Coordinates of C-alpha atoms in Angstrom, one line a residue:
X6 CA 31.3 101.7 30.7
X7 CA 34.0 101.5 28.0
X8 CA 33.9 102.5 24.4
X9 CA 31.6 100.4 22.1
X10 CA 33.6 97.9 20.1
X11 CA 33.7 98.5 16.4
X12 CA 31.7 95.4 15.3
X13 CA 29.2 96.0 18.2
X14 CA 28.4 99.5 16.9
X15 CA 24.8 100.1 15.7
X16 CA 26.3 102.2 12.9
X17 CA 28.4 99.2 11.6
X18 CA 25.4 96.9 11.9
X19 CA 23.3 99.3 9.8
X20 CA 25.9 99.4 7.1
X21 CA 26.4 95.7 7.2
X22 CA 22.7 95.1 6.8
X23 CA 22.5 97.5 3.8
X24 CA 25.5 96.0 2.2
X25 CA 24.4 92.4 2.7
X26 CA 20.9 93.3 1.3
X27 CA 22.4 94.9 -1.8
X28 CA 25.0 92.1 -2.2
X29 CA 22.4 89.4 -2.0
X30 CA 20.1 91.3 -4.4
X31 CA 22.9 91.8 -6.9
X32 CA 23.9 88.2 -6.7
X33 CA 20.3 87.0 -7.3
X34 CA 20.0 89.4 -10.2
X35 CA 23.4 88.5 -11.7
X36 CA 22.8 84.8 -11.5
X37 CA 19.4 85.0 -13.1
X38 CA 20.4 87.6 -15.7
X39 CA 23.7 85.9 -16.8
X40 CA 22.0 82.5 -16.9
X41 CA 19.2 83.7 -19.1
X42 CA 21.6 85.8 -21.2
X43 CA 23.9 82.8 -21.7
X44 CA 21.0 80.6 -22.8
X45 CA 19.8 83.3 -25.2
X46 CA 23.2 84.0 -26.7
X47 CA 23.9 80.2 -27.2
X48 CA 20.5 79.8 -28.8
X49 CA 21.0 82.8 -31.1
X50 CA 24.5 81.4 -32.0
X51 CA 23.0 77.9 -32.9
X52 CA 20.2 79.5 -34.8
X53 CA 22.6 81.6 -36.9
X54 CA 24.9 78.7 -37.6
X55 CA 22.0 76.4 -38.5
X56 CA 20.7 78.9 -41.0
X57 CA 24.0 79.1 -42.7
X58 CA 24.4 75.4 -42.6
X59 CA 20.9 75.0 -44.2
X60 CA 21.9 77.2 -47.1
X61 CA 25.3 75.5 -47.4
X62 CA 23.6 72.0 -47.3
X63 CA 21.3 73.0 -50.1
X64 CA 24.2 74.3 -52.2
X65 CA 26.3 71.1 -51.6
X66 CA 23.3 68.9 -52.4
X67 CA 22.9 70.7 -55.7
X68 CA 26.6 70.2 -56.6
X69 CA 26.4 66.5 -55.7
X70 CA 23.3 65.9 -57.7
X71 CA 24.2 68.1 -60.6
X72 CA 24.9 66.5 -64.0
X73 CA 28.3 67.7 -65.0
X74 CA 29.4 68.8 -68.5
X75 CA 32.9 68.4 -69.7
X76 CA 33.7 72.0 -69.1
X77 CA 32.4 71.8 -65.5
X78 CA 35.0 71.3 -62.7
X79 CA 35.2 68.1 -60.9
X80 CA 32.9 67.4 -57.9
X81 CA 35.7 67.6 -55.4
X82 CA 36.9 70.9 -56.8
X83 CA 33.4 72.4 -57.0
X84 CA 32.7 71.3 -53.4
X85 CA 36.0 72.7 -52.1
X86 CA 35.2 76.0 -53.8
X87 CA 31.8 76.1 -52.2
X88 CA 33.1 75.2 -48.8
X89 CA 36.0 77.6 -49.0
X90 CA 33.7 80.5 -49.7
X91 CA 31.7 79.7 -46.5
X92 CA 34.6 78.8 -44.3
X93 CA 34.8 82.2 -42.6
X94 CA 33.4 84.0 -39.5
X95 CA 32.0 81.5 -37.1
X96 CA 32.6 78.4 -39.2
X97 CA 36.1 77.0 -38.7
X98 CA 35.9 73.6 -40.6
X99 CA 33.5 72.2 -43.2
X100 CA 33.8 68.9 -44.9
X101 CA 31.5 66.7 -47.0
X102 CA 31.2 63.0 -46.5
X103 CA 29.3 60.7 -48.9
X104 CA 27.0 58.0 -47.8
X105 CA 29.9 55.5 -47.6
X106 CA 31.6 57.7 -45.0
X107 CA 34.3 58.8 -47.5
X108 CA 35.4 62.4 -47.2
X109 CA 34.9 64.0 -50.6
X110 CA 35.6 67.6 -49.7
X111 CA 37.6 69.3 -46.9
X112 CA 39.3 72.6 -47.9
X113 CA 40.8 73.0 -44.4
X114 CA 42.7 69.6 -44.6
X115 CA 42.9 68.5 -48.2
X116 CA 45.0 65.4 -47.3
X117 CA 42.0 63.8 -45.6
X118 CA 40.0 63.7 -48.9
X119 CA 39.3 60.1 -50.0
X120 CA 39.7 58.8 -46.4
X121 CA 37.0 57.3 -44.4
X122 CA 35.6 59.3 -41.5
X123 CA 35.3 57.6 -38.1
X124 CA 33.4 60.4 -36.4
X125 CA 30.4 59.0 -34.6
X126 CA 28.3 62.1 -35.3
X127 CA 28.9 61.5 -39.1
X128 CA 28.0 57.9 -38.8
X129 CA 24.8 58.7 -36.8
X130 CA 23.8 61.4 -39.3
X131 CA 24.2 59.1 -42.3
X132 CA 22.6 56.0 -40.7
X133 CA 19.7 57.6 -38.8
X134 CA 19.4 61.0 -40.5
X135 CA 19.5 62.8 -37.2
X136 CA 22.2 64.1 -34.9
X137 CA 22.6 66.5 -31.9
X138 CA 25.2 69.3 -31.9
X139 CA 28.1 68.9 -29.4
X140 CA 30.6 71.2 -27.8
X141 CA 34.2 70.1 -28.0
X142 CA 37.0 71.6 -26.1
X143 CA 40.2 71.9 -28.1
X144 CA 43.2 71.1 -25.8
X145 CA 45.7 72.7 -28.2
X146 CA 44.0 76.0 -28.7
X147 CA 42.1 76.0 -25.4
X148 CA 38.9 77.0 -27.2
X149 CA 35.5 75.4 -27.4
X150 CA 33.9 74.5 -30.8
X151 CA 30.3 73.7 -31.7
X152 CA 30.1 70.6 -33.9
X153 CA 27.2 69.5 -36.1
X154 CA 26.8 66.7 -38.6
X155 CA 23.9 67.6 -41.0
X156 CA 22.7 64.9 -43.4
X157 CA 22.3 65.7 -47.1
X158 CA 19.0 64.5 -48.5
X159 CA 17.8 63.9 -52.1
X160 CA 14.2 62.7 -52.4
X161 CA 14.2 61.9 -48.7
X162 CA 17.3 59.7 -49.3
X163 CA 20.6 60.4 -47.5
X164 CA 23.3 60.9 -50.0
X165 CA 25.9 62.3 -47.7
X166 CA 26.7 64.4 -44.7
X167 CA 27.9 67.9 -44.1
X168 CA 30.3 68.1 -41.1
X169 CA 30.7 71.6 -39.6
X170 CA 32.7 73.0 -36.6
X171 CA 32.0 76.5 -35.4
X172 CA 33.9 78.6 -32.9
X173 CA 31.5 79.2 -29.9
X174 CA 34.3 80.5 -27.7
X175 CA 33.4 84.1 -28.7
X176 CA 29.9 83.6 -27.1
X177 CA 31.5 82.5 -23.8
X178 CA 34.0 85.4 -24.0
X179 CA 31.1 87.8 -24.3
X180 CA 29.4 86.1 -21.3
X181 CA 32.6 86.5 -19.3
X182 CA 32.7 90.1 -20.2
X183 CA 29.1 90.5 -19.0
X184 CA 30.0 88.7 -15.8
X185 CA 32.9 91.1 -15.2
X186 CA 30.6 94.1 -15.8
X187 CA 28.1 92.6 -13.3
X188 CA 30.8 92.1 -10.7
X189 CA 32.1 95.6 -11.2
X190 CA 28.6 97.0 -10.9
X191 CA 28.1 94.9 -7.7
X192 CA 31.3 96.3 -6.1
X193 CA 30.4 99.9 -7.1
X194 CA 26.9 99.3 -5.7
X195 CA 28.2 97.9 -2.5
X196 CA 30.6 100.9 -2.1
X197 CA 27.8 103.4 -2.8
X198 CA 25.5 101.5 -0.4
X199 CA 28.2 101.5 2.3
X200 CA 28.7 105.2 2.0
X201 CA 25.0 105.9 2.0
X202 CA 24.6 103.4 4.8
X203 CA 27.2 105.3 6.9
X204 CA 25.4 108.6 6.2
X205 CA 22.0 107.2 7.1
X206 CA 23.3 105.3 10.1
X207 CA 25.1 108.5 11.2
X208 CA 21.7 110.3 11.2
X209 CA 20.1 107.5 13.2
X210 CA 22.9 106.6 15.6
X211 CA 24.2 110.1 16.4
X212 CA 21.4 110.9 18.8
X213 CA 21.5 107.4 20.1
X214 CA 25.3 107.8 20.8
X215 CA 24.6 111.1 22.6
X216 CA 22.0 109.3 24.8
X217 CA 24.5 106.5 25.4
X218 CA 27.2 109.0 26.6
X219 CA 24.6 110.5 28.9
X220 CA 23.6 107.1 30.2
X221 CA 27.3 106.4 30.9
X222 CA 27.7 109.7 32.7
X223 CA 24.5 109.0 34.7
X224 CA 25.9 105.6 35.7
X225 CA 28.9 107.4 37.2
X226 CA 26.7 109.8 39.1
X227 CA 26.9 112.8 36.7
X228 CA 23.4 114.0 36.1
X229 CA 24.1 117.5 34.8
X230 CA 24.9 116.4 31.3
X231 CA 22.2 116.7 28.6
X232 CA 21.9 114.8 25.3
X233 CA 21.8 117.0 22.2
X234 CA 18.6 116.9 20.2
X235 CA 19.0 116.6 16.4
X236 CA 15.3 116.6 15.3
X237 CA 11.7 116.4 16.4
X238 CA 11.3 112.8 15.3
X239 CA 10.8 109.8 17.6
X240 CA 14.5 109.7 18.5
X241 CA 14.5 113.4 19.2
X242 CA 11.5 113.0 21.5
X243 CA 13.3 110.1 23.1
X244 CA 16.3 112.4 23.8
X245 CA 14.0 115.1 25.3
X246 CA 12.4 112.5 27.5
X247 CA 15.9 111.2 28.5
X248 CA 17.0 114.7 29.4
X249 CA 13.9 115.2 31.5
X250 CA 14.5 111.9 33.2
X251 CA 18.2 112.9 33.9
X252 CA 17.0 116.2 35.6
X253 CA 14.5 114.3 37.8
X254 CA 17.2 111.7 38.7
X255 CA 19.5 114.6 39.6
X256 CA 16.9 116.1 41.9
X257 CA 16.2 112.7 43.4
X258 CA 19.8 111.9 43.9
X259 CA 20.5 115.3 45.5
X260 CA 17.6 114.6 47.9
X261 CA 18.9 111.1 48.6
X262 CA 22.5 112.3 49.1
X263 CA 21.3 115.0 51.5
X264 CA 19.3 112.4 53.5
X265 CA 22.3 110.0 53.4
X266 CA 24.6 112.7 54.7
X267 CA 22.2 113.6 57.5
X268 CA 21.8 109.9 58.4
X269 CA 25.6 109.3 58.2
X270 CA 26.2 112.4 60.4
X271 CA 23.7 111.3 62.9
X272 CA 25.0 107.7 63.0
X273 CA 28.7 108.8 63.2
X274 CA 28.0 111.3 66.0
X275 CA 26.0 109.0 68.1
X276 CA 27.6 107.6 71.1
X277 CA 25.5 104.4 70.7
X278 CA 26.3 101.7 68.2
X279 CA 23.8 101.1 65.4
X280 CA 23.6 98.0 63.2
X281 CA 21.0 97.4 60.4
X282 CA 20.3 94.1 58.7
X283 CA 18.3 92.9 55.7
X284 CA 15.3 90.6 56.0
X285 CA 17.7 87.6 56.2
X286 CA 19.6 88.9 59.2
X287 CA 22.8 89.9 57.3
X288 CA 24.5 93.2 58.2
X289 CA 24.0 96.0 55.7
X290 CA 24.9 99.0 57.8
X291 CA 27.1 99.6 60.9
X292 CA 28.3 102.9 62.3
X293 CA 31.8 103.7 63.8
X294 CA 30.7 103.4 67.5
X295 CA 29.4 99.9 66.9
X296 CA 32.7 99.0 65.1
X297 CA 34.6 100.2 68.2
X298 CA 32.3 98.4 70.6
X299 CA 32.6 95.1 68.8
X300 CA 36.4 95.6 68.2
X301 CA 36.1 95.4 64.4
X302 CA 38.7 97.2 62.2
X303 CA 36.5 98.1 59.2
X304 CA 33.0 98.0 57.9
X305 CA 34.0 95.6 55.1
X306 CA 34.7 92.9 57.6
X307 CA 31.1 92.6 58.8
X308 CA 29.0 93.6 55.8
X309 CA 26.8 90.6 54.7
X310 CA 27.8 88.8 58.0
X311 CA 24.9 87.3 60.0
X312 CA 24.0 89.6 63.0
X313 CA 23.9 86.7 65.4
X314 CA 27.4 85.7 64.4
X315 CA 28.6 89.3 64.7
X316 CA 27.2 89.6 68.3
X317 CA 28.4 86.0 69.1
X318 CA 25.0 84.9 70.2
X319 CA 24.2 82.4 67.4
X320 CA 24.2 79.5 69.9
X321 CA 21.6 81.1 72.1
X322 CA 19.4 83.1 69.7
X323 CA 18.2 82.9 66.1
X324 CA 17.5 85.9 64.0
X325 CA 13.7 85.2 64.2
X326 CA 13.9 85.2 68.0
X327 CA 15.6 88.6 67.9
X328 CA 12.7 89.9 65.7
X329 CA 10.2 89.0 68.4
X330 CA 12.3 90.1 71.4
X331 CA 10.9 93.1 73.2
X332 CA 13.5 93.2 76.0
X333 CA 17.1 94.3 75.9
X334 CA 19.9 91.8 75.9
X335 CA 23.0 92.1 78.0
X336 CA 26.1 91.0 76.1
X337 CA 29.1 90.0 78.2
X338 CA 32.4 90.3 76.4
X339 CA 34.6 90.3 79.6
X340 CA 38.0 88.8 79.2
X341 CA 40.8 88.0 81.6
X342 CA 39.3 89.9 84.5
X343 CA 38.6 92.9 82.3
X344 CA 34.9 93.6 82.4
X345 CA 33.1 94.7 79.2
X346 CA 29.3 94.7 78.9
X347 CA 27.0 95.9 76.1
X348 CA 23.2 96.3 76.2
X349 CA 21.5 95.5 72.9
X350 CA 18.0 96.8 71.9
X351 CA 16.3 95.2 68.9
X352 CA 13.6 96.8 66.7
X353 CA 12.2 95.2 63.6
X354 CA 11.8 97.2 60.4
X355 CA 8.3 96.6 59.0
X356 CA 6.2 97.8 56.1
X357 CA 2.7 98.9 56.4
X358 CA 1.6 95.4 55.3
X359 CA 3.6 93.9 58.2
X360 CA 6.3 92.4 56.0
X361 CA 9.7 92.5 57.9
X362 CA 12.5 94.2 55.9
X363 CA 15.2 93.9 58.5
X364 CA 16.3 94.6 62.1
X365 CA 17.8 97.6 63.8
X366 CA 20.1 96.9 66.7
X367 CA 21.2 99.7 69.1
X368 CA 24.2 98.9 71.3
X369 CA 25.0 100.8 74.6
X370 CA 28.3 100.4 76.5
X371 CA 27.2 99.7 80.1
X372 CA 30.6 98.6 81.3
X373 CA 31.0 101.7 83.6
X374 CA 27.4 101.2 84.9
X375 CA 28.2 97.6 85.7
X376 CA 31.4 98.6 87.4
X377 CA 29.7 101.3 89.3
X378 CA 27.0 98.9 90.4
X379 CA 29.6 96.3 91.4
X380 CA 31.6 99.0 93.3
X381 CA 28.4 100.2 95.0
X382 CA 27.6 96.7 96.1
X383 CA 31.2 96.1 97.2
X384 CA 31.2 99.4 99.0
X385 CA 28.0 98.7 100.8
X386 CA 29.2 95.3 101.7
X387 CA 32.6 96.6 102.9
X388 CA 31.1 99.5 104.9
X389 CA 28.6 97.1 106.4
X390 CA 31.4 94.6 107.2
X391 CA 33.7 97.3 108.6
X392 CA 30.9 98.8 110.8
X393 CA 29.5 95.5 111.9
X394 CA 32.8 94.3 113.5
X395 CA 33.2 97.3 115.9
X396 CA 29.5 97.5 116.5
X397 CA 29.4 93.8 117.4
X398 CA 32.3 94.2 119.7
X399 CA 30.7 97.3 121.3
X400 CA 27.4 95.5 121.8
X401 CA 29.2 92.5 123.4
X402 CA 31.1 94.7 125.9
X403 CA 28.0 96.8 126.7
X404 CA 25.9 93.7 127.3
X405 CA 28.7 92.5 129.6
X406 CA 28.7 95.8 131.5
X407 CA 24.9 95.8 131.8
X408 CA 25.0 92.2 133.1
X409 CA 27.2 93.2 136.0
X410 CA 30.6 93.9 134.7
X411 CA 30.1 97.5 135.9
X412 CA 30.5 96.3 139.5
X413 CA 34.1 95.3 138.7
X414 CA 35.9 98.6 138.4
X415 CA 39.0 97.2 136.7
X416 CA 37.1 95.1 134.2
X417 CA 34.6 97.9 133.5
X418 CA 37.4 100.4 132.8
X419 CA 38.9 97.9 130.4
X420 CA 35.6 97.3 128.6
X421 CA 34.9 101.0 128.4
X422 CA 38.4 101.6 126.9
X423 CA 37.6 99.0 124.2
X424 CA 34.3 100.5 123.4
X425 CA 35.9 104.0 123.2
X426 CA 38.6 102.7 120.8
X427 CA 36.0 101.1 118.5
X428 CA 34.0 104.2 118.6
X429 CA 36.9 106.3 117.6
X430 CA 37.8 103.9 114.8
X431 CA 34.3 104.2 113.5
X432 CA 34.5 108.0 113.7
X433 CA 37.8 107.9 111.8
X434 CA 36.2 105.6 109.2
X435 CA 33.2 107.9 108.7
X436 CA 35.5 111.0 108.5
X437 CA 37.7 109.2 105.9
X438 CA 34.7 108.3 103.8
X439 CA 33.4 111.9 104.0
X440 CA 36.9 113.2 102.9
X441 CA 37.1 110.7 100.1
X442 CA 33.6 111.6 98.9
X443 CA 34.4 115.3 98.9
X444 CA 37.6 114.8 96.9
X445 CA 35.9 112.5 94.4
X446 CA 33.1 115.1 93.9
X447 CA 35.6 117.9 93.5
X448 CA 34.3 119.8 96.5
X449 CA 37.7 119.7 98.3
X450 CA 39.7 122.7 97.2
X451 CA 43.5 122.7 97.3
X452 CA 45.4 125.3 99.2
X453 CA 48.6 125.4 97.1
X454 CA 51.9 127.0 98.1
X455 CA 55.5 126.6 97.0
X456 CA 57.4 124.2 99.2
X457 CA 60.9 122.9 99.5
X458 CA 60.0 119.3 99.2
X459 CA 63.4 118.0 100.4
X460 CA 63.1 119.8 103.7
X461 CA 59.3 119.1 103.8
X462 CA 59.8 115.3 103.4
X463 CA 62.6 115.2 105.9
X464 CA 60.5 116.9 108.6
X465 CA 57.8 114.3 108.2
X466 CA 60.4 111.4 108.4
X467 CA 61.9 113.1 111.5
X468 CA 58.5 113.1 113.2
X469 CA 58.0 109.3 112.7
X470 CA 61.6 108.5 113.5
X471 CA 61.1 109.8 117.1
X472 CA 58.4 107.1 117.8
X473 CA 59.5 104.0 115.8
X474 CA 59.4 100.7 117.5
X475 CA 60.6 97.0 117.0
X476 CA 64.1 98.2 115.9
X477 CA 62.9 99.5 112.5
X478 CA 65.4 101.9 110.9
X479 CA 65.0 104.6 108.3
X480 CA 67.3 105.1 105.3
X481 CA 67.1 108.4 103.4
X482 CA 68.1 109.1 99.8
X483 CA 67.0 112.7 99.7
X484 CA 69.0 115.4 97.8
X485 CA 70.5 118.2 99.9
X486 CA 69.5 120.8 97.4
X487 CA 66.2 122.6 97.5
X488 CA 63.4 121.1 95.3
X489 CA 60.5 123.5 95.2
X490 CA 57.0 122.2 94.2
X491 CA 53.5 123.8 94.5
X492 CA 51.4 121.6 96.8
X493 CA 48.7 121.5 99.5
X494 CA 51.0 120.8 102.5
X495 CA 48.3 119.4 104.7
X496 CA 47.0 116.9 102.2
X497 CA 50.5 115.8 101.1
X498 CA 51.4 115.3 104.8
X499 CA 48.3 113.1 105.0
X500 CA 49.5 111.1 102.0
X501 CA 53.0 110.6 103.4
X502 CA 51.8 109.8 106.9
X503 CA 49.5 107.2 105.5
X504 CA 52.2 105.5 103.5
X505 CA 54.8 105.6 106.3
X506 CA 52.2 104.3 108.8
X507 CA 51.4 101.3 106.5
X508 CA 55.2 100.7 106.0
X509 CA 55.7 100.6 109.8
X510 CA 52.7 98.3 110.3
X511 CA 53.9 95.7 107.9
X512 CA 57.7 96.0 108.5
X513 CA 59.2 93.1 110.4
X514 CA 61.2 93.6 113.6
X515 CA 64.6 95.1 112.7
X516 CA 63.4 96.0 109.2
X517 CA 64.4 99.0 107.2
X518 CA 62.3 101.6 105.4
X519 CA 64.0 103.5 102.6
X520 CA 62.9 107.0 101.5
X521 CA 64.0 108.3 98.1
X522 CA 63.4 111.6 96.4
X523 CA 64.3 111.9 92.7
X524 CA 64.1 115.0 90.4
X525 CA 63.1 114.0 86.9
X526 CA 62.5 116.1 83.8
X527 CA 59.1 117.6 84.7
X528 CA 58.2 115.7 87.9
X529 CA 59.6 114.7 91.3
X530 CA 59.3 111.1 92.3
X531 CA 59.0 109.9 95.9
X532 CA 59.3 106.3 96.8
X533 CA 58.9 104.6 100.2
X534 CA 60.1 101.0 100.4
X535 CA 59.6 98.6 103.3
X536 CA 60.8 95.1 103.9
X537 CA 57.5 93.7 104.9
X538 CA 55.7 90.6 103.7
X539 CA 54.9 92.0 100.3
X540 CA 51.9 90.9 98.3
X541 CA 51.0 88.7 95.3
X542 CA 51.4 90.3 91.9
X543 CA 47.7 90.2 91.1
X544 CA 46.9 92.2 94.3
X545 CA 49.2 95.2 93.7
X546 CA 46.8 97.3 91.7
X547 CA 44.0 96.7 94.2
X548 CA 45.6 98.2 97.2
X549 CA 44.3 101.7 96.2
X550 CA 40.7 100.4 96.3
X551 CA 38.6 101.4 99.3
X552 CA 38.6 98.8 102.1
X553 CA 41.1 96.5 100.3
X554 CA 43.5 94.7 102.7
X555 CA 45.9 92.0 101.9
X556 CA 45.9 90.7 105.5
X557 CA 42.4 91.8 106.8
X558 CA 42.8 90.4 110.3
X559 CA 46.2 92.1 110.9
X560 CA 44.9 95.4 109.4
X561 CA 42.0 95.5 111.8
X562 CA 44.2 94.6 114.7
X563 CA 46.5 97.5 113.8
X564 CA 43.6 99.9 113.6
X565 CA 43.4 100.5 109.8
X566 CA 40.2 101.6 108.1
X567 CA 41.2 100.4 104.6
X568 CA 40.7 103.9 103.2
X569 CA 44.2 105.5 103.6
X570 CA 45.6 104.6 100.2
X571 CA 42.3 105.4 98.4
X572 CA 42.5 108.9 99.9
X573 CA 46.1 109.2 99.0
X574 CA 45.4 108.3 95.4
X575 CA 42.6 111.0 95.2
X576 CA 45.0 113.6 96.7
X577 CA 47.9 112.9 94.4
X578 CA 45.5 112.8 91.4
X579 CA 44.1 116.2 92.4
X580 CA 47.7 117.5 92.3
X581 CA 48.0 116.2 88.7
X582 CA 50.3 113.5 89.9
X583 CA 50.4 109.7 89.8
X584 CA 50.7 107.0 92.5
X585 CA 51.4 103.3 92.1
X586 CA 53.0 100.4 93.9
X587 CA 55.6 97.7 93.3
X588 CA 55.7 94.6 95.5
X589 CA 57.5 91.2 95.6
X590 CA 55.8 88.7 97.9
X591 CA 58.1 87.9 100.9
X592 CA 60.5 90.8 100.0
X593 CA 58.6 94.0 100.5
X594 CA 56.5 96.8 99.0
X595 CA 57.3 100.1 97.4
X596 CA 54.8 102.9 97.2
X597 CA 55.8 105.6 94.6
X598 CA 54.1 108.9 93.8
X599 CA 55.0 111.7 91.5
X600 CA 54.2 115.4 91.5
X601 CA 54.5 118.1 88.8
X602 CA 57.8 120.0 88.9
X603 CA 59.1 123.1 87.2
X604 CA 62.8 123.8 87.4
X605 CA 63.2 127.3 88.8
X606 CA 66.4 129.3 88.8
X607 CA 67.9 130.5 92.0
X608 CA 67.5 134.2 91.1
X609 CA 63.8 133.8 90.7
X610 CA 63.5 132.4 94.3
X611 CA 65.7 135.1 95.7

């Protein structure tokens, strides 16, 4: 979890709430206060001006109605003197208009005296005796003036009008100053509120921030961190509860991790594959043996994949059918002649209520078992077939002898010779099987001794060369130097004899058998090549199987048991060597075997 963004912080939200509350409160107070203050100030201003105008109107009315003596100043002069004395302070301009709308006194603008006034307020005051004050904005001075036309009465008769303009701009200037003071106070209040809000929010959010840090650490699997406790209030109690929860989660996580490690160790060390699914049949767990069995590179490739699709049985079985299946299922993944079989066992995961949570599948690799079973069946069939042929022949000849062939000496001798040959072939076959069984079980010990293999191989070839037939020739490619290897001579003689015998059997008349001995880095390699009929490419690897023959009729006619190369393979393998064949159909076959070799100096052998 990343850091909390500034405007998403609880602290900032607290401060914003406090500031907004104070700001709204101050605005409401300011609007109401300034509005009421403005009304009061304007009202006081009008009241003050009207009082002065009332006194001035009384004085002007007295001057107009006064009977003048010769020594008294003229009416215009007297009125101008009266108005000049009162034109001060808030009163800017005062003029007197008679009932005929003629200006009779105006100390501010003497040139207007004697002229007729066209002001509507003056006309209204003289004609109706009433008028309302107005505010006039002066474009030249940029100030507002309060204007009033007050009728002058004598015995309830209008004898003139007093026109007064008063400077009301000072009132509005005072209101503006008050507004400025209110704004300044609002800003100061907001600043103080923000500072106090930060302090208060710090007290509230600090323990919350500590718990947030602990929650982030817990989300990452770190349960050993504890939130600091700043008090015993509700938040402090919450922090204590949070710490207790963290410790319990740590204990639970430790127990869960230990169980997981045990389970992972068990699953990884099992030879069987294990697959677990959820209740919808999707894979949620698979161990390494199962990945190898199903030829899957990584666990990520199969997680959330349907089990039936993973096992490639979705066309034959549904997930619900696997839940109810009590028998194992054999999965055949054989390809291109390479056998590969798995046995799958299914077990549903159920709660006590019977609700199915998923399915456990256990996979066993039974390829070797199937191969052994196939080999057993093939071995039994081959042995039965190999024994049945000579036994059938023997029975036929013995029946013929018992039916009277014994009376014919020449015929009976021939029949007995055939029976004896078949009996000896069966004895050889049984002896070969016993030898092969002992070697496969490890009960046949090797009698190793150091041997000059060049001379050893040449002696075996010499023995066969004395009795070769059909014009077959031998070609030797054997080094003249000594090549010493540690072998069981009798068993290696058996191997070479068997290979040479097969080469002679299948060599055509006038053919050639080539013997080659090569010394490699840490092995010697012996190859025996004939010019026989060869064999198809697909049959080359099978010639070391028991009872395998390329040409079965010819092999039986030549007296073979079909076990020679199988025995040779076991002997070479027991010497930690290797044996294999190369063959081209119609050209010939080469049998090659290798034996371990250590290069020894001449001084050591001396």
